[in-house]
mmCIF file of C-alpha atoms in Angstrom:
data_model
loop_
_atom_site.group_PDB
_atom_site.id
_atom_site.type_symbol
_atom_site.label_atom_id
_atom_site.label_comp_id
_atom_site.label_asym_id
_atom_site.label_seq_id
_atom_site.Cartn_x
_atom_site.Cartn_y
_atom_site.Cartn_z
ATOM 1 C CA UNK A 12 0.000 0.000 0.000
ATOM 2 C CA UNK A 13 2.797 2.413 0.909
ATOM 3 C CA UNK A 14 4.651 1.584 -2.312
ATOM 4 C CA UNK A 15 1.538 2.476 -4.310
ATOM 5 C CA UNK A 16 1.288 5.809 -2.487
ATOM 6 C CA UNK A 17 4.972 6.563 -3.102
ATOM 7 C CA UNK A 18 4.605 5.852 -6.816
ATOM 8 C CA UNK A 19 1.440 7.978 -6.999
ATOM 9 C CA UNK A 20 3.153 10.892 -5.254
ATOM 10 C CA UNK A 21 6.182 10.527 -7.536
ATOM 11 C CA UNK A 22 3.940 10.698 -10.608
ATOM 12 C CA UNK A 23 2.130 13.762 -9.224
ATOM 13 C CA UNK A 24 5.502 15.399 -8.512
ATOM 14 C CA UNK A 25 6.806 14.722 -12.021
ATOM 15 C CA UNK A 26 3.617 16.060 -13.617
ATOM 16 C CA UNK A 27 3.814 19.168 -11.405
ATOM 17 C CA UNK A 28 7.429 19.727 -12.423
ATOM 18 C CA UNK A 29 6.567 19.432 -16.126
ATOM 19 C CA UNK A 30 3.677 21.902 -15.733
ATOM 20 C CA UNK A 31 5.939 24.323 -13.848
ATOM 21 C CA UNK A 32 8.652 24.161 -16.516
ATOM 22 C CA UNK A 33 6.075 24.650 -19.290
ATOM 23 C CA UNK A 34 4.629 27.666 -17.470
ATOM 24 C CA UNK A 35 8.099 29.167 -17.073
ATOM 25 C CA UNK A 36 8.818 28.660 -20.779
ATOM 26 C CA UNK A 37 5.541 30.312 -21.799
ATOM 27 C CA UNK A 38 6.229 33.224 -19.433
ATOM 28 C CA UNK A 39 9.703 33.730 -20.871
ATOM 29 C CA UNK A 40 8.445 33.592 -24.448
ATOM 30 C CA UNK A 41 5.740 36.138 -23.639
ATOM 31 C CA UNK A 42 8.255 38.868 -22.781
ATOM 32 C CA UNK A 43 9.982 38.751 -26.158
ATOM 33 C CA UNK A 44 8.420 40.811 -28.930
ATOM 34 C CA UNK A 45 6.951 38.940 -31.853
ATOM 35 C CA UNK A 46 8.300 39.288 -35.384
ATOM 36 C CA UNK A 47 5.340 41.251 -36.737
ATOM 37 C CA UNK A 48 4.074 44.294 -34.822
ATOM 38 C CA UNK A 49 0.437 44.237 -33.727
ATOM 39 C CA UNK A 50 0.089 47.948 -34.497
ATOM 40 C CA UNK A 51 2.181 50.338 -36.584
ATOM 41 C CA UNK A 52 1.872 54.121 -36.257
ATOM 42 C CA UNK A 53 3.409 56.706 -38.607
ATOM 43 C CA UNK A 54 4.202 59.975 -36.760
ATOM 44 C CA UNK A 55 6.410 63.028 -37.103
ATOM 45 C CA UNK A 56 8.547 64.249 -34.232
ATOM 46 C CA UNK A 57 9.407 67.734 -35.460
ATOM 47 C CA UNK A 58 11.324 67.306 -38.730
ATOM 48 C CA UNK A 59 11.800 63.549 -38.239
ATOM 49 C CA UNK A 60 9.311 61.017 -39.642
ATOM 50 C CA UNK A 61 9.091 57.963 -37.379
ATOM 51 C CA UNK A 62 7.483 54.556 -37.638
ATOM 52 C CA UNK A 63 6.481 53.151 -34.259
ATOM 53 C CA UNK A 64 5.553 49.486 -33.936
ATOM 54 C CA UNK A 65 3.905 47.902 -30.900
ATOM 55 C CA UNK A 66 4.357 44.156 -30.455
ATOM 56 C CA UNK A 67 1.041 43.928 -28.541
ATOM 57 C CA UNK A 68 -1.848 46.323 -28.773
ATOM 58 C CA UNK A 69 -3.720 47.231 -26.683
ATOM 59 C CA UNK A 70 -1.261 46.820 -23.835
ATOM 60 C CA UNK A 71 -2.028 45.177 -20.496
ATOM 61 C CA UNK A 72 -1.798 47.135 -17.247
ATOM 62 C CA UNK A 73 1.012 45.970 -14.997
ATOM 63 C CA UNK A 74 3.098 44.658 -17.893
ATOM 64 C CA UNK A 75 5.654 46.253 -20.163
ATOM 65 C CA UNK A 76 4.642 47.122 -23.704
ATOM 66 C CA UNK A 77 7.515 46.424 -26.126
ATOM 67 C CA UNK A 78 7.797 48.916 -28.970
ATOM 68 C CA UNK A 79 10.200 49.762 -31.775
ATOM 69 C CA UNK A 80 11.043 53.092 -33.380
ATOM 70 C CA UNK A 81 12.308 53.207 -36.956
ATOM 71 C CA UNK A 82 13.576 56.281 -38.778
ATOM 72 C CA UNK A 83 15.281 57.129 -42.045
ATOM 73 C CA UNK A 84 18.413 58.312 -40.190
ATOM 74 C CA UNK A 85 20.324 57.667 -36.987
ATOM 75 C CA UNK A 86 18.794 59.634 -34.116
ATOM 76 C CA UNK A 87 18.907 59.722 -30.326
ATOM 77 C CA UNK A 88 15.674 58.879 -28.496
ATOM 78 C CA UNK A 89 14.204 59.471 -25.062
ATOM 79 C CA UNK A 90 10.766 58.043 -24.192
ATOM 80 C CA UNK A 91 8.347 58.003 -21.279
ATOM 81 C CA UNK A 92 4.760 56.972 -20.687
ATOM 82 C CA UNK A 93 2.414 59.693 -19.483
ATOM 83 C CA UNK A 94 -0.954 58.790 -17.922
ATOM 84 C CA UNK A 95 -4.048 60.335 -19.478
ATOM 85 C CA UNK A 96 -6.227 62.749 -17.556
ATOM 86 C CA UNK A 97 -8.120 61.162 -14.690
ATOM 87 C CA UNK A 98 -5.678 58.277 -14.168
ATOM 88 C CA UNK A 99 -4.137 57.893 -10.724
ATOM 89 C CA UNK A 100 -0.641 57.156 -12.002
ATOM 90 C CA UNK A 101 2.714 58.827 -12.498
ATOM 91 C CA UNK A 102 4.882 59.351 -15.550
ATOM 92 C CA UNK A 103 7.171 56.355 -16.056
ATOM 93 C CA UNK A 104 10.501 56.383 -17.880
ATOM 94 C CA UNK A 105 10.567 53.960 -20.827
ATOM 95 C CA UNK A 106 13.702 51.924 -21.407
ATOM 96 C CA UNK A 107 15.263 52.107 -24.852
ATOM 97 C CA UNK A 108 18.055 49.872 -26.107
ATOM 98 C CA UNK A 109 21.196 51.598 -27.350
ATOM 99 C CA UNK A 110 20.934 52.943 -30.877
ATOM 100 C CA UNK A 111 21.525 50.217 -33.424
ATOM 101 C CA UNK A 112 21.422 52.237 -36.598
ATOM 102 C CA UNK A 113 18.036 53.465 -37.721
ATOM 103 C CA UNK A 114 15.875 51.307 -35.434
ATOM 104 C CA UNK A 115 15.694 51.001 -31.646
ATOM 105 C CA UNK A 116 13.740 48.733 -29.321
ATOM 106 C CA UNK A 117 12.097 49.868 -26.110
ATOM 107 C CA UNK A 118 9.775 48.854 -23.292
ATOM 108 C CA UNK A 119 7.053 51.129 -21.956
ATOM 109 C CA UNK A 120 6.018 50.420 -18.372
ATOM 110 C CA UNK A 121 2.284 50.894 -17.905
ATOM 111 C CA UNK A 122 0.897 50.595 -14.384
ATOM 112 C CA UNK A 123 -2.899 51.042 -14.643
ATOM 113 C CA UNK A 124 -5.515 50.627 -17.346
ATOM 114 C CA UNK A 125 -6.837 53.583 -19.290
ATOM 115 C CA UNK A 126 -5.562 56.008 -21.926
ATOM 116 C CA UNK A 127 -1.807 56.659 -21.840
ATOM 117 C CA UNK A 128 0.586 58.567 -24.095
ATOM 118 C CA UNK A 129 4.009 57.417 -25.246
ATOM 119 C CA UNK A 130 6.009 60.659 -25.279
ATOM 120 C CA UNK A 131 9.074 60.395 -27.520
ATOM 121 C CA UNK A 132 11.792 63.054 -27.704
ATOM 122 C CA UNK A 133 14.129 62.859 -30.692
ATOM 123 C CA UNK A 134 17.535 64.540 -31.028
ATOM 124 C CA UNK A 135 19.181 64.716 -34.427
ATOM 125 C CA UNK A 136 21.076 66.932 -36.879
ATOM 126 C CA UNK A 137 18.014 69.164 -37.468
ATOM 127 C CA UNK A 138 17.433 69.806 -33.770
ATOM 128 C CA UNK A 139 15.010 68.376 -31.257
ATOM 129 C CA UNK A 140 11.512 67.082 -31.945
ATOM 130 C CA UNK A 141 8.856 65.366 -29.871
ATOM 131 C CA UNK A 142 5.632 63.470 -30.386
ATOM 132 C CA UNK A 143 2.972 61.828 -28.229
ATOM 133 C CA UNK A 144 1.429 58.564 -29.357
ATOM 134 C CA UNK A 145 -1.849 57.591 -27.638
ATOM 135 C CA UNK A 146 -1.891 54.139 -26.055
ATOM 136 C CA UNK A 147 -4.918 52.121 -25.041
ATOM 137 C CA UNK A 148 -4.288 49.943 -21.993
ATOM 138 C CA UNK A 149 -6.656 47.235 -20.764
ATOM 139 C CA UNK A 150 -6.824 45.286 -17.523
ATOM 140 C CA UNK A 151 -4.465 42.323 -17.247
ATOM 141 C CA UNK A 152 -5.902 39.050 -18.487
ATOM 142 C CA UNK A 153 -7.561 36.718 -16.001
ATOM 143 C CA UNK A 154 -6.102 33.313 -15.300
ATOM 144 C CA UNK A 155 -7.607 30.552 -17.428
ATOM 145 C CA UNK A 156 -10.711 28.898 -15.984
ATOM 146 C CA UNK A 157 -9.121 25.450 -15.899
ATOM 147 C CA UNK A 158 -6.196 26.801 -13.857
ATOM 148 C CA UNK A 159 -8.606 28.341 -11.354
ATOM 149 C CA UNK A 160 -10.297 24.973 -10.879
ATOM 150 C CA UNK A 161 -6.962 23.211 -10.405
ATOM 151 C CA UNK A 162 -5.843 25.753 -7.805
ATOM 152 C CA UNK A 163 -9.226 25.538 -6.069
ATOM 153 C CA UNK A 164 -9.126 21.746 -5.814
ATOM 154 C CA UNK A 165 -5.605 21.562 -4.332
ATOM 155 C CA UNK A 166 -6.816 21.763 -0.684
ATOM 156 C CA UNK A 167 -9.466 19.080 -1.281
ATOM 157 C CA UNK A 168 -6.964 16.769 -2.954
ATOM 158 C CA UNK A 169 -4.517 17.282 -0.069
ATOM 159 C CA UNK A 170 -7.296 16.500 2.416
ATOM 160 C CA UNK A 171 -8.143 13.241 0.609
ATOM 161 C CA UNK A 172 -4.460 12.241 0.526
ATOM 162 C CA UNK A 173 -4.184 12.956 4.253
ATOM 163 C CA UNK A 174 -7.311 10.903 5.033
ATOM 164 C CA UNK A 175 -6.101 8.064 2.798
ATOM 165 C CA UNK A 176 -2.776 7.970 4.642
ATOM 166 C CA UNK A 177 -4.540 7.993 8.030
ATOM 167 C CA UNK A 178 -6.761 5.069 7.023
ATOM 168 C CA UNK A 179 -3.735 2.786 6.723
ATOM 169 C CA UNK A 180 -2.526 3.642 10.227
ATOM 170 C CA UNK A 181 -5.828 2.494 11.833
ATOM 171 C CA UNK A 182 -5.198 -1.124 10.782
ATOM 172 C CA UNK A 183 -1.936 -1.377 12.694
ATOM 173 C CA UNK A 184 -2.231 -2.791 16.217
ATOM 174 C CA UNK A 185 -0.612 -0.708 18.905
ATOM 175 C CA UNK A 186 2.340 -2.355 20.602
ATOM 176 C CA UNK A 187 1.812 -3.539 24.133
ATOM 177 C CA UNK A 188 3.721 -1.538 26.650
ATOM 178 C CA UNK A 189 4.817 -2.691 30.073
ATOM 179 C CA UNK A 190 5.036 -0.560 33.162
ATOM 180 C CA UNK A 191 8.524 0.559 34.079
ATOM 181 C CA UNK A 192 10.585 -2.029 35.883
ATOM 182 C CA UNK A 193 8.827 -5.088 34.463
ATOM 183 C CA UNK A 194 10.596 -7.293 32.022
ATOM 184 C CA UNK A 195 9.232 -9.643 29.473
ATOM 185 C CA UNK A 196 9.411 -13.246 30.435
ATOM 186 C CA UNK A 197 11.505 -15.089 27.966
ATOM 187 C CA UNK A 198 10.994 -18.816 27.640
ATOM 188 C CA UNK A 199 14.097 -20.921 28.271
#
């Protein structure tokens, strides 16, 4: 009986490890931008025409929104996300990778849902220019329904395992104990 329980727990442990590793892989893949942008916006920051691509649109609150900026020439960029009116949030500095020619990658940190603006400042040979690109941000996605059920049933499953393990201990007879000082009579 105990061997069966050990094998069952080993199988549950292996399945849990596989699910955990798969979840980690999906989470890591989700932070990398996809090959094709979900939304492309053509804007002008002063004298500089820019093409801004968002890898996911609309963005999710609480997550970074990867974006790319492409231009016809090498420029220096500075970006930040500004909350729209009525949002209880602060301006957040966006991270931009070092200039790699005419295209840069960046991540805009967005803390709450609502209307935001990606404010981009461009420095180049013709001076400084700036532009604000409106961003729509939605609430973060809910966990899948099946995962909610699995999480909800964990305490019940643990309770059944505990009761199953206790059932086996009822069948064992308690050992007879002797008062102190008495010895067992051994036949000779």
